[in-house]
Coordinates of C-alpha atoms in Angstrom, one line a residue:
M28 CA 17.0 0.2 -16.4
T29 CA 16.3 -1.2 -19.0
S30 CA 12.8 -0.5 -20.5
S31 CA 12.2 0.9 -23.2
T32 CA 8.5 1.9 -22.5
D33 CA 8.1 4.3 -19.9
T34 CA 5.3 6.0 -18.1
P35 CA 6.9 9.1 -15.7
A36 CA 5.8 9.9 -12.6
L37 CA 3.7 12.7 -12.0
P38 CA 5.9 16.0 -10.4
A39 CA 5.3 16.6 -6.9
T40 CA 2.2 19.2 -6.3
D41 CA 2.5 22.2 -4.5
L42 CA -0.6 22.4 -3.2
R43 CA 0.3 24.9 -1.1
A44 CA 0.3 27.4 -4.3
A45 CA -2.6 25.8 -5.5
T46 CA -5.0 25.9 -2.2
G47 CA -3.6 29.1 -0.2
V48 CA -3.8 27.0 2.5
A49 CA -1.4 25.3 5.5
V50 CA -2.2 22.0 6.7
P51 CA -1.9 21.3 10.7
I52 CA -2.0 17.1 10.4
A53 CA -1.1 14.7 12.4
V54 CA 1.1 11.0 12.0
V55 CA 0.2 8.3 14.8
G56 CA 2.9 5.8 14.4
A57 CA 5.2 8.5 13.4
T58 CA 8.9 6.7 15.2
G59 CA 7.8 3.5 12.2
A60 CA 9.2 2.6 8.6
V61 CA 5.7 3.6 7.7
G62 CA 4.7 7.5 9.5
R63 CA 9.0 8.0 8.5
T64 CA 8.2 7.2 5.1
L65 CA 5.4 9.3 4.5
I66 CA 6.2 12.9 6.6
D67 CA 9.5 12.8 4.7
L68 CA 7.0 12.5 1.1
L69 CA 4.8 15.6 2.9
V70 CA 8.3 16.7 2.2
Q71 CA 8.9 15.4 -0.7
R72 CA 6.0 15.8 -2.7
G73 CA 5.1 19.5 -1.2
F74 CA 2.1 19.1 0.2
P75 CA 1.1 22.2 2.3
V76 CA 1.8 21.0 6.0
G77 CA 1.0 23.3 8.6
E78 CA 1.2 22.1 11.4
C79 CA 2.9 18.4 11.9
V80 CA 2.1 16.1 15.5
P81 CA 3.5 13.6 15.4
V82 CA 1.9 10.9 18.2
A83 CA 3.1 7.8 19.8
S84 CA 3.2 5.1 22.2
A85 CA 3.7 6.3 25.5
R86 CA 7.7 4.5 25.2
S87 CA 8.6 6.9 22.1
A88 CA 7.0 9.9 23.6
G89 CA 9.2 13.3 24.1
Q90 CA 11.9 11.2 21.1
R91 CA 12.5 14.4 19.0
I92 CA 12.4 13.3 15.1
D93 CA 12.3 15.0 11.3
V94 CA 8.9 17.2 10.8
P95 CA 7.8 19.3 7.8
G96 CA 9.3 22.8 9.0
G97 CA 11.5 21.2 11.4
T98 CA 11.3 19.2 14.2
A99 CA 9.1 18.5 16.9
T100 CA 8.4 15.9 19.9
V101 CA 6.6 13.2 19.8
H102 CA 3.3 13.0 21.5
D103 CA 1.4 9.9 23.7
L104 CA -1.1 8.7 21.4
D105 CA -3.6 8.1 24.6
R106 CA -3.2 12.1 25.6
Y107 CA -3.0 13.6 22.7
D108 CA -6.1 15.3 21.8
F109 CA -7.2 16.1 18.2
S110 CA -9.1 18.7 17.8
A111 CA -6.1 21.4 16.7
V112 CA -5.3 18.8 13.2
R113 CA -7.1 18.9 10.0
L114 CA -6.2 15.9 8.8
A115 CA -4.5 12.5 10.9
F116 CA -3.1 9.3 9.0
F117 CA -2.7 6.9 11.9
S118 CA -0.1 4.0 10.4
A119 CA 0.3 2.4 14.1
G120 CA -1.6 -0.7 13.9
T121 CA -5.1 -2.5 13.9
G122 CA -5.9 -2.4 17.7
V123 CA -4.2 1.6 17.3
S124 CA -6.8 2.4 14.9
E125 CA -9.4 0.4 16.3
R126 CA -9.4 2.1 20.0
H127 CA -8.6 5.8 19.0
A128 CA -9.9 6.7 14.9
R129 CA -13.8 7.3 15.9
R130 CA -12.2 8.8 18.7
A131 CA -10.2 11.6 16.4
A132 CA -12.2 11.7 14.2
A133 CA -15.2 13.1 16.1
Q134 CA -12.8 15.6 17.9
G135 CA -12.5 17.3 14.7
A136 CA -9.6 14.8 12.2
L137 CA -10.0 13.4 9.1
V138 CA -8.2 10.1 9.4
I139 CA -6.2 8.6 7.1
D140 CA -7.0 4.8 8.7
N141 CA -3.8 2.1 7.4
T142 CA -4.4 0.0 8.9
N143 CA -7.4 -3.3 8.2
A144 CA -9.5 -2.1 11.6
F145 CA -11.9 0.1 9.2
R146 CA -11.1 -1.1 4.9
M147 CA -14.4 -3.7 4.8
A148 CA -16.7 -0.7 7.9
A149 CA -20.2 0.6 5.2
D150 CA -19.3 4.0 6.9
V151 CA -15.9 4.2 5.4
P152 CA -14.6 4.3 2.0
L153 CA -12.1 2.6 0.3
V154 CA -9.3 4.3 -1.9
V155 CA -7.0 4.0 -4.4
P156 CA -6.4 7.3 -5.7
Q157 CA -5.6 6.5 -9.4
V158 CA -9.4 4.2 -9.1
N159 CA -11.9 5.6 -7.0
P160 CA -11.1 9.3 -6.6
D161 CA -14.6 9.7 -7.1
V162 CA -15.6 8.7 -3.4
L163 CA -13.5 11.5 -2.0
H164 CA -15.9 14.5 -2.8
R165 CA -16.8 14.9 0.2
R166 CA -16.2 13.6 4.5
P167 CA -17.6 10.6 5.0
D168 CA -19.5 10.3 7.9
S169 CA -17.5 8.3 9.7
G170 CA -14.4 11.1 9.8
I171 CA -12.4 8.1 8.9
I172 CA -11.3 6.5 4.6
A173 CA -9.2 4.1 4.4
N174 CA -6.3 3.1 2.7
P175 CA -5.4 -0.2 1.5
N176 CA -3.4 -3.4 2.0
C177 CA -0.2 -3.3 0.9
S178 CA -0.1 -6.4 -2.5
T179 CA -4.2 -4.8 -2.9
I180 CA -3.3 -1.0 -4.2
P181 CA -0.4 -1.9 -7.2
L182 CA -3.0 -5.3 -7.9
V183 CA -6.4 -2.8 -8.6
R184 CA -4.1 0.1 -10.2
L185 CA -3.7 -2.3 -12.7
L186 CA -6.5 -5.0 -12.6
A187 CA -8.8 -0.7 -13.4
P188 CA -7.6 -0.1 -16.7
L189 CA -8.1 -3.7 -17.6
R190 CA -10.8 -4.6 -16.9
Q191 CA -12.9 -1.4 -18.7
R192 CA -11.2 -3.2 -21.6
Y193 CA -11.1 -6.7 -21.6
G194 CA -13.8 -6.4 -19.0
L195 CA -12.8 -9.7 -15.5
C196 CA -14.1 -12.4 -15.4
R197 CA -11.2 -13.9 -12.9
V198 CA -8.2 -13.4 -10.7
T199 CA -5.0 -15.1 -9.6
V200 CA -2.5 -14.0 -7.7
S201 CA 0.2 -15.1 -5.9
T202 CA 2.6 -12.2 -3.6
Y203 CA 6.0 -12.7 -2.5
Q204 CA 6.0 -9.9 0.1
A205 CA 9.4 -8.2 2.1
A206 CA 10.0 -8.7 5.8
S207 CA 9.5 -4.6 5.4
G208 CA 5.5 -5.8 5.7
R209 CA 6.5 -6.2 9.1
G210 CA 8.1 -2.5 9.6
N211 CA 11.3 -1.3 10.9
R212 CA 11.2 -5.1 13.2
G213 CA 10.9 -7.7 10.8
M214 CA 13.7 -6.0 8.6
A215 CA 16.1 -6.1 11.6
E216 CA 14.9 -9.7 11.8
L217 CA 15.6 -10.6 8.8
R218 CA 19.2 -8.3 8.8
A219 CA 20.0 -10.4 11.7
Q220 CA 19.0 -13.7 10.5
A221 CA 21.5 -14.0 7.8
A222 CA 24.1 -13.1 8.8
A223 CA 24.0 -15.3 12.1
A224 CA 22.7 -18.3 9.0
T225 CA 26.1 -17.0 7.0
D226 CA 28.3 -16.9 9.9
D227 CA 26.7 -21.1 10.9
P228 CA 24.1 -21.4 8.2
T229 CA 23.0 -23.9 11.8
R230 CA 22.0 -20.4 13.7
T231 CA 18.5 -19.1 12.9
G232 CA 19.1 -15.5 15.0
P233 CA 15.9 -14.3 16.0
V234 CA 13.2 -15.9 15.8
E235 CA 10.1 -13.3 16.6
A236 CA 8.6 -11.5 14.0
F237 CA 7.2 -14.0 11.3
G238 CA 7.7 -17.2 13.4
V239 CA 9.9 -18.8 11.3
P240 CA 13.4 -18.5 10.0
L241 CA 12.5 -15.7 7.2
A242 CA 16.2 -15.8 5.8
Y243 CA 17.2 -18.3 2.9
N244 CA 13.5 -19.2 3.3
V245 CA 9.8 -18.6 2.4
I246 CA 7.0 -18.2 4.1
P247 CA 3.6 -19.6 2.5
L248 CA 1.1 -18.1 5.9
I249 CA 0.8 -14.3 6.4
D250 CA -1.2 -12.8 9.0
A251 CA -3.9 -16.1 10.9
L252 CA -5.4 -18.7 9.5
L253 CA -9.0 -18.2 9.2
A254 CA -10.8 -21.4 9.0
D255 CA -11.4 -22.1 5.1
G256 CA -7.8 -22.1 5.3
F257 CA -6.8 -19.2 3.8
T258 CA -5.4 -16.3 6.0
L259 CA -6.3 -13.1 6.7
E260 CA -4.0 -12.0 4.1
E261 CA -5.6 -13.4 1.5
Q262 CA -8.9 -12.1 2.5
K263 CA -7.9 -8.9 2.3
M264 CA -7.0 -9.4 -1.3
R265 CA -9.8 -10.6 -2.4
Q266 CA -13.2 -8.7 -0.4
E267 CA -10.6 -4.7 -1.3
S268 CA -10.3 -4.9 -4.7
R269 CA -14.2 -5.9 -5.1
K270 CA -14.6 -3.0 -3.0
I271 CA -12.9 -0.6 -4.7
L272 CA -13.4 -2.4 -7.8
R273 CA -17.2 -1.9 -6.9
D274 CA -17.7 -5.6 -8.4
P275 CA -18.9 -7.5 -5.4
T276 CA -18.2 -10.8 -7.0
L277 CA -15.9 -10.4 -8.5
D278 CA -13.5 -13.7 -8.5
V279 CA -10.3 -13.5 -7.0
T280 CA -7.8 -15.6 -6.1
A281 CA -4.8 -15.4 -3.7
T282 CA -2.0 -16.9 -1.8
C283 CA 0.3 -14.4 -0.1
V284 CA 4.5 -15.6 0.3
R285 CA 6.5 -13.7 2.7
V286 CA 10.1 -13.7 1.4
P287 CA 13.3 -12.8 2.1
V288 CA 13.9 -9.7 1.0
L289 CA 13.9 -6.5 3.1
N290 CA 12.4 -4.0 0.5
G291 CA 9.5 -4.2 -2.3
H292 CA 6.0 -6.5 -2.4
S293 CA 6.3 -8.7 -5.8
E294 CA 3.2 -10.4 -7.7
T295 CA 2.1 -12.7 -10.0
V296 CA -1.3 -12.9 -11.3
V297 CA -3.0 -14.5 -13.5
V298 CA -6.4 -12.4 -15.3
D299 CA -9.0 -14.6 -17.5
C300 CA -10.9 -11.6 -19.3
D301 CA -14.5 -11.5 -21.0
A302 CA -12.4 -11.0 -24.2
P303 CA -9.3 -12.0 -26.0
V304 CA -6.1 -9.9 -24.3
D305 CA -3.6 -8.1 -27.0
A306 CA -0.3 -8.5 -25.1
G307 CA 1.2 -6.2 -26.7
E308 CA -2.4 -3.8 -27.2
L309 CA -2.1 -4.0 -22.7
A310 CA 1.0 -2.9 -22.6
A311 CA 1.0 0.3 -24.1
L312 CA -2.6 0.7 -22.3
L313 CA -0.4 0.5 -19.2
A314 CA 2.1 2.8 -19.9
G315 CA -0.4 4.7 -20.4
E316 CA -1.2 5.3 -16.9
P317 CA -0.2 6.7 -14.6
E318 CA 2.7 5.9 -12.3
V319 CA 2.8 2.9 -13.9
R320 CA 5.9 2.0 -15.7
V321 CA 6.5 -1.8 -17.9
W322 CA 9.3 -3.7 -18.6
T323 CA 10.1 -5.2 -22.1
D324 CA 13.1 -6.5 -22.2
R325 CA 14.0 -7.8 -18.7
P326 CA 10.9 -8.8 -14.9
P327 CA 11.5 -5.7 -12.8
T328 CA 12.7 -6.7 -9.2
P329 CA 13.1 -5.0 -5.7
R330 CA 16.8 -4.1 -6.4
T331 CA 16.2 -3.1 -9.6
L332 CA 13.9 -1.2 -9.9
D333 CA 14.8 2.9 -9.6
D334 CA 11.9 5.1 -9.0
A335 CA 10.6 4.2 -6.1
D336 CA 7.0 5.7 -6.9
L337 CA 5.4 3.7 -9.8
V338 CA 4.0 0.6 -9.7
H339 CA 6.2 -1.6 -12.6
V340 CA 5.1 -4.3 -14.4
G341 CA 6.7 -7.0 -16.8
R342 CA 6.6 -10.0 -18.2
I343 CA 3.0 -10.1 -19.7
R344 CA 1.8 -12.5 -21.9
V345 CA -0.9 -14.0 -23.6
D346 CA -2.5 -18.0 -22.6
P347 CA -1.3 -19.5 -26.8
E348 CA -4.4 -22.1 -25.8
H349 CA -6.7 -19.7 -23.4
P350 CA -6.2 -16.1 -25.4
N351 CA -8.8 -14.6 -22.4
R352 CA -6.1 -15.1 -20.0
V353 CA -3.2 -13.6 -19.9
A354 CA -0.8 -13.1 -16.8
F355 CA 1.9 -10.4 -16.4
W356 CA 4.3 -9.7 -13.4
L357 CA 4.6 -6.7 -11.0
V358 CA 6.6 -5.2 -8.7
A359 CA 5.9 -2.5 -6.3
D360 CA 7.6 -0.5 -3.4
N361 CA 4.7 -1.3 -0.9
L362 CA 5.8 0.7 1.9
R363 CA 5.7 4.1 -0.4
I364 CA 3.0 2.9 -2.9
G365 CA 2.0 0.6 -1.0
A366 CA 1.3 2.4 2.3
A367 CA 2.5 6.2 2.7
L368 CA 2.2 7.4 -0.4
N369 CA -1.2 6.2 -1.6
A370 CA -2.3 7.6 2.1
V371 CA -0.6 11.3 1.1
Q372 CA -2.0 11.7 -2.1
I373 CA -5.7 11.1 -0.7
A374 CA -5.2 13.2 0.9
E375 CA -4.1 15.6 -2.0
V376 CA -7.2 14.9 -3.8
L377 CA -9.6 16.2 -0.5
V378 CA -7.0 19.4 0.2
A379 CA -6.7 19.8 -4.2
R380 CA -11.2 19.5 -3.0
G381 CA -11.6 21.6 -0.3
V382 CA -13.0 18.6 1.6
R383 CA -13.2 18.8 5.7

């Protein structure tokens, strides 16, 4: 690692010792990329798991997988009763959450949902613990807490302190999103395409997850194309940033691009502020944020990160012709920072505050 301004990761939280509780949980989508990462993080961060119940579709039911404390059998989601668990993490896709998350909440589980199903619902808080933890003071009436989009989370974590110091007028962001944004299937397809094209440039390998070959290519289209010409992914970034930052008129324009990277989303961000920005001062400000690392001698890349639990930022620069305009580059592990880690950190706040 070659950065000169570092902020270390927060230490793992031993909530069991601090609170004396052991929380029974369910992980829906436990056999997927985010679900497996979430289970790993529960162990790594010392989350006070009582029993961990893996839940998935019928085709995965009956498998034995590793969970905190040993191994467990995967349960069939269609038949699973959530009344025995206190927290239920949902990471199995929007359609699954739409069908089952409110059922789980009605059965008594507090749901942390990692899909787009409820992010903009009025009765569901949308949370990044480093930005708006105050909304976690009680159980929401819906029984559901939404995890934001994988590209929104690292963005708002940097916009929040920038806004506090300089004010925000306009945000223009382009994302460079990895194959893992489509889970295990996306990563497997990229690997297969790269192998096929390396052996024979005329071959593409399987083309299912992304619509067109991703290997040796970029795809400026992520999620559904909307009537206004933007995509659902781009709309998410605008709407979610506004909701998390509590600024319903914040001017956000996004262009979301899929790139042939296995894991790790990157973003270029241009922010027009209300006041002139000093690049050195901003670098020091961001370096003082929890779980942010500022790179000063070369930019971070998905392959050069040495800590997957930090937001990495570099190339901080002020436009010499527009002193209120600052640009920077960020990289974050989308399976951890952008999904599973944010969900676990939401759960940590809830447990520490005794929210049930």
